[in-house]
Coordinates of C-alpha atoms and ligand atoms in Angstrom, one line a residue:
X1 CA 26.2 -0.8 2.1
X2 CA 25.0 -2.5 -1.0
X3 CA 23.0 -1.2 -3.7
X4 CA 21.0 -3.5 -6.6
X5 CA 21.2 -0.2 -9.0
X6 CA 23.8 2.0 -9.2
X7 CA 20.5 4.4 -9.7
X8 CA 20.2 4.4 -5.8
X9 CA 23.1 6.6 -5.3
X10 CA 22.3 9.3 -7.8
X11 CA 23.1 12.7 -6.6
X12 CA 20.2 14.8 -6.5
X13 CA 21.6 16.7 -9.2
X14 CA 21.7 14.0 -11.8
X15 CA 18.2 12.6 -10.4
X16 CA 17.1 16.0 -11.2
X17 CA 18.6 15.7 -15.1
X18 CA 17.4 12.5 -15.3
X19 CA 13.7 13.0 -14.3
X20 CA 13.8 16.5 -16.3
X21 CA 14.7 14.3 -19.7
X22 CA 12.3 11.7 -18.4
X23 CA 9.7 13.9 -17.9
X24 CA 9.6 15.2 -21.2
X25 CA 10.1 11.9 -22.9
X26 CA 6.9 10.8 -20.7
X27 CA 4.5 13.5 -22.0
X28 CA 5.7 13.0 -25.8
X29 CA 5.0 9.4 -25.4
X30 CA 1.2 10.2 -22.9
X31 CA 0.6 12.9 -25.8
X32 CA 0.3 9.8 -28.7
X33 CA -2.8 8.3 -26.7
X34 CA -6.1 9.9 -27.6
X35 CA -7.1 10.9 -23.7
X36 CA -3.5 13.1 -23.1
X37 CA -3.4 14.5 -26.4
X38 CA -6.5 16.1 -25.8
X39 CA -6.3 17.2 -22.2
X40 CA -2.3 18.4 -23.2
X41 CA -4.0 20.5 -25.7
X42 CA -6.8 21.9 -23.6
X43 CA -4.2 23.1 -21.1
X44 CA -2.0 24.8 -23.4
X45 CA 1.3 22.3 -22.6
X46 CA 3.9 20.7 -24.7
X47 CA 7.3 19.3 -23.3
X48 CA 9.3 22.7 -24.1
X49 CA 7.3 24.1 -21.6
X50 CA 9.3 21.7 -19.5
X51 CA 13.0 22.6 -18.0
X52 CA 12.8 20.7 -14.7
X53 CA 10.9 18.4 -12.3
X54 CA 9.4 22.1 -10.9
X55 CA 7.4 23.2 -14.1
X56 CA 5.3 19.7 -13.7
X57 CA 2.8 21.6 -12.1
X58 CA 1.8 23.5 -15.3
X59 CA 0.5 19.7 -16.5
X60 CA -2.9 19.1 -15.5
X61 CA -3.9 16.2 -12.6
X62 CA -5.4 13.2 -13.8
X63 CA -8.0 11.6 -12.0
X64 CA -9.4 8.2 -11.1
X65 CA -12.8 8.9 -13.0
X66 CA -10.8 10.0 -16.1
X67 CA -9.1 6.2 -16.6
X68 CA -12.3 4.4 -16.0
X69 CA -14.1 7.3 -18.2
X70 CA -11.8 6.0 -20.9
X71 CA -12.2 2.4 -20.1
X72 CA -10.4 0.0 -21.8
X73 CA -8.1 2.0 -24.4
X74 CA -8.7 5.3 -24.0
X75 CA -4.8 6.0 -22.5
X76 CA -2.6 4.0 -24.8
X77 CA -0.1 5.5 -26.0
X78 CA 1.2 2.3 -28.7
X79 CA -0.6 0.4 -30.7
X80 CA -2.8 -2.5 -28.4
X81 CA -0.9 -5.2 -30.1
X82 CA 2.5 -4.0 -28.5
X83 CA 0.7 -4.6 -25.1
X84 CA 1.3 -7.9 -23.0
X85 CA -0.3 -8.1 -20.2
X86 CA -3.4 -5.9 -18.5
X87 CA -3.8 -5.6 -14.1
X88 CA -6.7 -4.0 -12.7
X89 CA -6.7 -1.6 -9.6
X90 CA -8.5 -3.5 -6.6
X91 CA -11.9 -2.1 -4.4
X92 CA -13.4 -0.4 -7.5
X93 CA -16.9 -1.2 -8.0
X94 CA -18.6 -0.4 -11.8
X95 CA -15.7 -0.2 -14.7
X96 CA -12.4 -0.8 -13.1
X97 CA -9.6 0.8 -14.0
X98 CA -7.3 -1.6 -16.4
X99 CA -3.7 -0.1 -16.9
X100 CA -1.3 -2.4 -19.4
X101 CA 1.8 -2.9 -20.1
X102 CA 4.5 -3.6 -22.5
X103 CA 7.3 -5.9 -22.5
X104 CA 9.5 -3.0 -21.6
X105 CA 7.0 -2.0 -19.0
X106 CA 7.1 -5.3 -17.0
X107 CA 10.8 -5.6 -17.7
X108 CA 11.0 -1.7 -16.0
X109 CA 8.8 -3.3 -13.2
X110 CA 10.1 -6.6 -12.5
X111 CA 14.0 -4.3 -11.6
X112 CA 12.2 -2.0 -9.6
X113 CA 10.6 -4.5 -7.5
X114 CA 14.0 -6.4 -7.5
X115 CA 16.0 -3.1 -6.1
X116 CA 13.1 -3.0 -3.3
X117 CA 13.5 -6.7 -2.1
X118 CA 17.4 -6.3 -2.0
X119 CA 16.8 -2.9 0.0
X120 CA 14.7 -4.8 2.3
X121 CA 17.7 -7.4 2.8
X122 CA 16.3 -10.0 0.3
X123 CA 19.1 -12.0 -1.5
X124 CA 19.4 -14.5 -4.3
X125 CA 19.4 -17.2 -1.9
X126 CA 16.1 -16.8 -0.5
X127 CA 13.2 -18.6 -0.5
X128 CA 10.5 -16.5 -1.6
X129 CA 7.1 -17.4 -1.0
X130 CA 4.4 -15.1 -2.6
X131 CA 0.7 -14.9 -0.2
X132 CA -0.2 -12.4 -2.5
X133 CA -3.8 -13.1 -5.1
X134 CA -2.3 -14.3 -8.3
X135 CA -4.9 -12.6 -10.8
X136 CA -5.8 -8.8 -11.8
X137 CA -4.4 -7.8 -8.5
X138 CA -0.7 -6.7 -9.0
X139 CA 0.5 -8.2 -6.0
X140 CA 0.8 -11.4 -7.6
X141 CA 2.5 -11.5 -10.6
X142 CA 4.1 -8.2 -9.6
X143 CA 5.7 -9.2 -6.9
X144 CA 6.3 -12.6 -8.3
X145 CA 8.5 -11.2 -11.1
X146 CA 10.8 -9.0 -9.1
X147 CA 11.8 -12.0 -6.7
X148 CA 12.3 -14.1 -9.8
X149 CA 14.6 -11.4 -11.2
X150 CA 16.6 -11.0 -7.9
X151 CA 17.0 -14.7 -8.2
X152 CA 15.3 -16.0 -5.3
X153 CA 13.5 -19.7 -5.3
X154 CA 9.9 -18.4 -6.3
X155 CA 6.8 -19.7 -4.5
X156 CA 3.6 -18.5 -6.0
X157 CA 1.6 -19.5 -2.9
X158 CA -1.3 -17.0 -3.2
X159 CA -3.9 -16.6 -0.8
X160 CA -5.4 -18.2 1.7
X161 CA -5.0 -21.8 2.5
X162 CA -3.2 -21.4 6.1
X163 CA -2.2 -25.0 6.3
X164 CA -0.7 -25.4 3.2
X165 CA 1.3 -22.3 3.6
X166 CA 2.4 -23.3 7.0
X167 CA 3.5 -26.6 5.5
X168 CA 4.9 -25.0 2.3
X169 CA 7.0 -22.3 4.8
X170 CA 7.7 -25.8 6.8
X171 CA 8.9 -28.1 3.9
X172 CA 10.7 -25.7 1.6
X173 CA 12.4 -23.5 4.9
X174 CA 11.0 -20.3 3.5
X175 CA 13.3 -17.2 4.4
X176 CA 10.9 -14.7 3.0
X177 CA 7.6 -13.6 2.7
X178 CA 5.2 -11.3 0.9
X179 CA 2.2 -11.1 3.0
X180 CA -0.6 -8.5 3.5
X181 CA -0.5 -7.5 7.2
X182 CA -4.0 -8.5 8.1
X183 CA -3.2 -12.0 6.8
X184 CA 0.2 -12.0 8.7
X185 CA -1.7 -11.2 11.9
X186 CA -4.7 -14.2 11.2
X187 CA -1.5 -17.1 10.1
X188 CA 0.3 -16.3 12.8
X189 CA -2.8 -16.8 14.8
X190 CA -3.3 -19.8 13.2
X191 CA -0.3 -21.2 13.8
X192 CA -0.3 -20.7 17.2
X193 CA -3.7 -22.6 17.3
X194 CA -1.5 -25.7 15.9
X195 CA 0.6 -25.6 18.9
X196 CA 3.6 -24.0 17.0
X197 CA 5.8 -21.2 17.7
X198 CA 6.0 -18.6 14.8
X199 CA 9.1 -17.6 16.1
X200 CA 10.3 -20.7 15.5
X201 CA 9.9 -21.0 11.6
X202 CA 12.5 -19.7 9.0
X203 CA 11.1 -16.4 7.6
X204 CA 13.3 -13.7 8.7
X205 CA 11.7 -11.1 6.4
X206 CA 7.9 -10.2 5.5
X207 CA 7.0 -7.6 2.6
X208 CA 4.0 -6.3 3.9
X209 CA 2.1 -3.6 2.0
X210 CA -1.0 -3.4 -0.4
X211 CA -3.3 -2.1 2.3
X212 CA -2.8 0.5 4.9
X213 CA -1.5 -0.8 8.5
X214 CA -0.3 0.9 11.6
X215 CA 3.2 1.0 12.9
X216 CA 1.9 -0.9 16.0
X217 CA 0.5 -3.7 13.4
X218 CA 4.0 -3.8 12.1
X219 CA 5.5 -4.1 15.3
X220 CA 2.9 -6.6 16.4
X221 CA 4.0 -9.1 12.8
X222 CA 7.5 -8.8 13.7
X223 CA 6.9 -10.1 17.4
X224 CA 4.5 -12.7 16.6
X225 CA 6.9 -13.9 13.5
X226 CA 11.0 -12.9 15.0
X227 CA 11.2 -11.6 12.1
X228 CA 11.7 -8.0 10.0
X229 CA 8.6 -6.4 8.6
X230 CA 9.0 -3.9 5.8
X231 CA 6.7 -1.8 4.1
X232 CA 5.8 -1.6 0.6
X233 CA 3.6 0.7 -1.2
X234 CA 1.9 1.0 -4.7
X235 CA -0.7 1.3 -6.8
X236 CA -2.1 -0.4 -9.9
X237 CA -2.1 2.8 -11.7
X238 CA 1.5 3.1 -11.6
X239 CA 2.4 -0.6 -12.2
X240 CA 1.3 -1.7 -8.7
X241 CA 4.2 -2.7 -6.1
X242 CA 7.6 -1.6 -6.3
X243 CA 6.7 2.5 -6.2
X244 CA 8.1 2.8 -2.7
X245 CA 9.7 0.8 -0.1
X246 CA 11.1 0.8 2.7
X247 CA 15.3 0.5 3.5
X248 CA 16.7 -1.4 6.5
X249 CA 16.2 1.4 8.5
X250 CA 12.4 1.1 9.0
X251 CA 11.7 5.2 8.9
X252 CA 10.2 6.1 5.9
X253 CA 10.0 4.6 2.1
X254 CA 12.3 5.5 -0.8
X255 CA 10.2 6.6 -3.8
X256 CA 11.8 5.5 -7.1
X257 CA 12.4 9.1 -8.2
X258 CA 14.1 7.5 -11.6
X259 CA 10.8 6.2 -12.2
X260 CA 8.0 8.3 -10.5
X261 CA 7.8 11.8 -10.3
X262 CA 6.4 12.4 -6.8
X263 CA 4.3 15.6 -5.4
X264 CA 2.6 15.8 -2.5
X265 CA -0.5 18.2 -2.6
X266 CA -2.9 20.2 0.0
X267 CA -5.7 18.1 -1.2
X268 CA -7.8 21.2 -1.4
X269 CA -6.0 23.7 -2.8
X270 CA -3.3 21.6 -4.4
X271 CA -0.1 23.6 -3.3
X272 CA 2.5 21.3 -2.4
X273 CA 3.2 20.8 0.9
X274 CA 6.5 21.4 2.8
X275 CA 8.6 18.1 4.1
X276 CA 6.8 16.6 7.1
X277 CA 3.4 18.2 6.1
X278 CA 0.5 15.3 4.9
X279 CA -1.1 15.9 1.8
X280 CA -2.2 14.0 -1.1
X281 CA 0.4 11.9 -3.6
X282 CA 0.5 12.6 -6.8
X283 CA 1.9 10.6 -9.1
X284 CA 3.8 10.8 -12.6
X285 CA 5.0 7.4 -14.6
X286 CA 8.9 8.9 -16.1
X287 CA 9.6 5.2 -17.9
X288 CA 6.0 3.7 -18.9
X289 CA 6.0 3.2 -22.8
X290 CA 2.6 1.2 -22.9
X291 CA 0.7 3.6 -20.5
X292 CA 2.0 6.4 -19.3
X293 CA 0.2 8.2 -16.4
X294 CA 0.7 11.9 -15.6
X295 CA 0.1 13.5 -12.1
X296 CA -1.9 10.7 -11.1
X297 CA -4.1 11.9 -7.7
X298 CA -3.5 8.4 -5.6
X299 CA -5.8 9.6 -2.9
X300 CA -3.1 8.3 -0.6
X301 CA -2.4 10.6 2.3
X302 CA 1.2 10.9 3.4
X303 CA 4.4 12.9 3.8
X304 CA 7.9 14.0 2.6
X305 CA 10.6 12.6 5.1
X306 CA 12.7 15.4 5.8
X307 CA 16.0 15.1 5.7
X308 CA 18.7 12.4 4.2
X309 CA 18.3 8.7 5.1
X310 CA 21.7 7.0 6.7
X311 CA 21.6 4.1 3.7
X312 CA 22.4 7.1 1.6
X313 CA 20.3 6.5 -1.0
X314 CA 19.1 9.3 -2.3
X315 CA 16.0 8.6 -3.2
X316 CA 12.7 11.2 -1.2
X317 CA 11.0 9.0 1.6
X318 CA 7.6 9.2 2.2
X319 CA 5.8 8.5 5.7
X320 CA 3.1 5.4 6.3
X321 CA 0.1 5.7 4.5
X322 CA -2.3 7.3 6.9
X323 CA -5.7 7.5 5.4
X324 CA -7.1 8.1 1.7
X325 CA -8.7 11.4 1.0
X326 CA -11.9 9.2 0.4
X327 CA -11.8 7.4 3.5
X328 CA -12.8 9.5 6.2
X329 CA -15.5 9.0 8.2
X330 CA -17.8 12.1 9.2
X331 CA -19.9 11.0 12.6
X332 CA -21.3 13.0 14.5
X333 CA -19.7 16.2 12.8
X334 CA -16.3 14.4 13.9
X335 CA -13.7 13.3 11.3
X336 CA -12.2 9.9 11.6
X337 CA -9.9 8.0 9.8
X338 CA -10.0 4.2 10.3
X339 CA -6.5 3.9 10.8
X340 CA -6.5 6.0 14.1
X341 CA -8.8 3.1 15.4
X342 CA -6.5 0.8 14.3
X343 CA -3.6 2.8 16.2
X344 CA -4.8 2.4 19.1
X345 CA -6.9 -1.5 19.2
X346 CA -2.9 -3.0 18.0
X347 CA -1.1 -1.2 20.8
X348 CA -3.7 -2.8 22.8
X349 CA -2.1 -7.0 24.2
X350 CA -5.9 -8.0 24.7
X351 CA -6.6 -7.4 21.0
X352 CA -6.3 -10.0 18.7
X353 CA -5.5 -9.6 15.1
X354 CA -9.2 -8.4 13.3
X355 CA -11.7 -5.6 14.1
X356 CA -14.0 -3.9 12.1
X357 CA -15.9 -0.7 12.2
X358 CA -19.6 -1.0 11.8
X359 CA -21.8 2.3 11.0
X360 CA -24.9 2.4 11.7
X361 CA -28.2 5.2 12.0
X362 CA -30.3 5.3 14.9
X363 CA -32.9 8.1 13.5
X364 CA -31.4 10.3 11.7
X365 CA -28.0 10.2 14.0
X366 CA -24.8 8.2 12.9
X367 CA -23.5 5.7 14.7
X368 CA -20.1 4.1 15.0
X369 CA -19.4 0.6 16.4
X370 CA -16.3 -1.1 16.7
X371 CA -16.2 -4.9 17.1
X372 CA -13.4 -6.3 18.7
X373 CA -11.5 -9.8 18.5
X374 CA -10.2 -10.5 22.0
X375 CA -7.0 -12.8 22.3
X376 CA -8.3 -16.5 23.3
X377 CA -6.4 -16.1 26.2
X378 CA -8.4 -13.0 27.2
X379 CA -11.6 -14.0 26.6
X380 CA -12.8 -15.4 29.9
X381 CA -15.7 -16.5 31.5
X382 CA -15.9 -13.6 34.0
X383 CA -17.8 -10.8 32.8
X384 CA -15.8 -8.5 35.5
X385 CA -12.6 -8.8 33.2
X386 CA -14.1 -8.7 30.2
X387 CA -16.8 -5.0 30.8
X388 CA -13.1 -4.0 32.4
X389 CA -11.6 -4.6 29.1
X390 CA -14.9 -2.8 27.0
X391 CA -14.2 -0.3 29.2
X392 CA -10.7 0.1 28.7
X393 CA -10.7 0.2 25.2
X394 CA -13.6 2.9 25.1
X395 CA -11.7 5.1 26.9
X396 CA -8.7 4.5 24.8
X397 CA -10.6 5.0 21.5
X398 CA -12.4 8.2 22.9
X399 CA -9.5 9.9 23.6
X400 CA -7.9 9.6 20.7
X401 CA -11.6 10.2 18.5
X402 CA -12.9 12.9 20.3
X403 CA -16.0 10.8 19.9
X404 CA -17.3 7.6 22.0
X405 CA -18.1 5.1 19.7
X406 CA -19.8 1.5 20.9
X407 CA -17.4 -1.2 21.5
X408 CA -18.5 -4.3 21.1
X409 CA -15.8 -7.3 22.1
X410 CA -16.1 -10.6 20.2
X411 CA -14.1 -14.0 20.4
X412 CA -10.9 -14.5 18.5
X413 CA -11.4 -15.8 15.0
X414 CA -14.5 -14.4 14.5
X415 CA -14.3 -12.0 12.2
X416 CA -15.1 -12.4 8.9
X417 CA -11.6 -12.6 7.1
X418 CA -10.8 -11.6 3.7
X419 CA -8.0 -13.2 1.5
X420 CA -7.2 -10.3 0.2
X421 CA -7.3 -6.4 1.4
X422 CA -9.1 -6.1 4.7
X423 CA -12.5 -4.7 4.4
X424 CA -12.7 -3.0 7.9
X425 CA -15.9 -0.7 7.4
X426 CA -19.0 -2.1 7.2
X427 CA -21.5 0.3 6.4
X428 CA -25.2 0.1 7.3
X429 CA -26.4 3.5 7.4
X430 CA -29.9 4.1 5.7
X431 CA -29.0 6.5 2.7
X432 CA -31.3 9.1 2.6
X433 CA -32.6 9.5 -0.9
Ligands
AMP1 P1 -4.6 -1.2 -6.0 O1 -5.6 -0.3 -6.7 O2 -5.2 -2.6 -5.8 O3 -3.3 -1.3 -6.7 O4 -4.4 -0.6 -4.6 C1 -3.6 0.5 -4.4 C2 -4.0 1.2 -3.1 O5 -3.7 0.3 -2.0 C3 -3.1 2.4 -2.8 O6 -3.6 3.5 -3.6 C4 -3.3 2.5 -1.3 O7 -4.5 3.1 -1.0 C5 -3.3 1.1 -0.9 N1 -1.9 0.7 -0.5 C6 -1.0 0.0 -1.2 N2 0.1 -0.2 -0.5 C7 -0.1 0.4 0.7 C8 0.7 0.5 1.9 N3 2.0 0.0 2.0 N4 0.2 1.2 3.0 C9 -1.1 1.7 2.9 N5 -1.9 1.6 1.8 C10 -1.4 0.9 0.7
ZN2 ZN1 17.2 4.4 3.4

């Protein structure tokens, strides 16, 4: 087995040291901006109160409100001039949040994300080519720097495009890709509609991440491409990619634990949880000079991995992303996450690549209505076949709900399609005042 950093194989007794001196390093830096100084002090905490990874729960959580709340400076912990570069987190509406970094930071960021891409099997030979926006989003220029540092032939494709990525993949033989999964599912689509075979081009690995997908999309990218999918989580609050990743093996993703301290809370009374329970991440930058970031609530729902992984990195794993604590949908007094929906439409072969989940009142009573892309070669003339397939996929989605929502099938490519993050909830409830 091969290992970018020799801070893969760790024991957990010198990750343990390591995060503990870390730790403490990261609240005396967090304690120099005006926001942690003040909240260190309201809880009563300096970093002697500190002896290992296990007394971070005398800190205090920080949350989402609190960075926009002191929007644009408010966390810095060195002077603004030391600070090179500024990323925004995506789907905020209002003040975003901005997070910054220093030379040092990006530097920090650019190896993480390196270490990732070699886990996932990327090598210095590759030709990378980045779908990713190239702007405030970190996808971009966070991506774009780790594949640069592993030594790969950069393409900064960006979004959108699909002809001119199909001919870029075509001209240049790209080996690897960093795609969002929706947009893996539409080019592929695409490129079928031109008469060619995915299978047929050179990419034999796709980074997908940046927005949650199911284990059947995954499955469904690596089909339609022949190639390996692997997943890749982050957030702009803690740099943005290059948090956790997944290893060749495909069950679970390694969480930098030389870089983040990791919990993972009952969201409502914020005990941890044991291994396998879901709960909520939270969050702590250990090597972020610029901006450092302590028990950050993601709002990401997910799970220890139990156990050790075979690649023997030591490294905790956490389970897919299934749902953010601010995602759920109440209808009809019945919880819903989008991502069960999305479950059960890819393990579906009539389903194309889109959906999207419509709410909408009738009276006072919620209503929930997913509309369907059907594969071209599904949609047919005869109405039989296709209320067959309504039907079908009803049944399928009621079972797993507990709830019968409205399915509505529509022809392949018509879905509106984002360039970036799938928007799949479209919400048209009156709000009561
Ligand atoms: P951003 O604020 O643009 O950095 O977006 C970060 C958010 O995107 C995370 O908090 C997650 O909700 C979501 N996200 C990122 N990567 C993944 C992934 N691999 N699976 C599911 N959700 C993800
Ligand atoms: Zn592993």
């Amino acid at each position: 087995m091969q290992y970018y950093d020799r801070a893969e194989t760790l024991s957990r007794q010198e990750l343990n040291a390591l995060q503990t001196v870390r730790l403490k390093s990261a609240m005396q830096r967090a304690a120099r901006s005006p926001f942690y100084a003040a909240k260190f002090k309201q809880a009563g905490v300096t970093p002697r109160d500190i002896a290992s990874p296990a007394d971070i729960a005398r800190l205090p959580l920080t949350v989402k409100a609190e960075l926009r709340d002191n929007y644009p400076y408010g966390l810095l912990a060195v002077p603004r001039e030391a600070m090179v570069r500024m990323h925004v987190s995506s789907g905020t509406t209002g003040t975003p949040t901005a997070i910054m970094h220093t030379q040092n930071d990006l530097n920090w960021w650019a190896s993480l994300m390196a270490r990732c891409m070699f886990m996932a099997g990327v090598r210095p030979h590759d030709v990378f080519q980045n779908l990713s926006g190239y702007g405030l989003f970190t996808g971009g220029l966070g991506i774009h720097y780790g594949a640069e540092r592993l030594g790969c032939l950069t393409i900064p494709a960006g979004t959108g495009n699909s002809q001119r990525q199909i001919k870029i993949i075509r001209d240049f033989g790209t080996t690897a890709l960093h795609i969002i999964p929706s947009y893996a599912l539409h080019l592929g689509q695409v490129i079928a509609s031109a008469g060619i075979d995915a299978k047929e081009l050179t990419p034999r690995i796709a980074l997908i991440g940046a927005e949650p997908h199911s284990e059947e999309t995954r499955r469904r990218i690596e089909e339609m491409w022949a190639l390996k999918a692997y997943n890749s989580y982050g957030l702009s609050e803690m740099n943005g990619p290059g948090v956790a990743f997944e290893c060749l093996e495909q069950n679970g993703m390694h969480l930098w634990e030389d870089a983040y301290l990791a919990e993972i809370l009952d969201p409502d009374t914020l005990e941890p949880v044991p291994d396998g329970v879901s709960g909520e991440l939270v969050l702590t930058t250990l090597c972020r000079e610029g901006m450092p970031v302590i028990r950050y609530r993601t709002r990401d729902i997910t799970h220890f991995v139990a156990g050790e992984c075979p690649c023997g990195r030591v490294h905790r794993r956490i389970g897919r992303i299934t749902g953010r604590t601010d995602d759920m949908l109440i209808i009809k007094g019945v919880n819903i996450y989008p991502m069960q929906i999305e479950e059960v439409l890819m393990g579906m072969p009539e389903v194309g690549g889109n959906y999207q989940i419509v709410l909408e009142s009738e009276g006072s009573i919620d209503q929930i209505k997913v509309k369907v892309e059907v594969k071209q070669e599904y949609f047919v003339e005869d109405m039989r076949a296709l209320t067959g397939l309504q039907k079908k996929i009803t049944a399928k989605l009621r079972d797993e709900l507990l709830l019968t929502p409205r399915v509505e099938l529509v022809e392949h490519k018509s879905l509106p399609q984002s360039d970036g993050k799938a928007k799949r909830v479209l919400d048209l409830r009156e709000k009561s005042e």
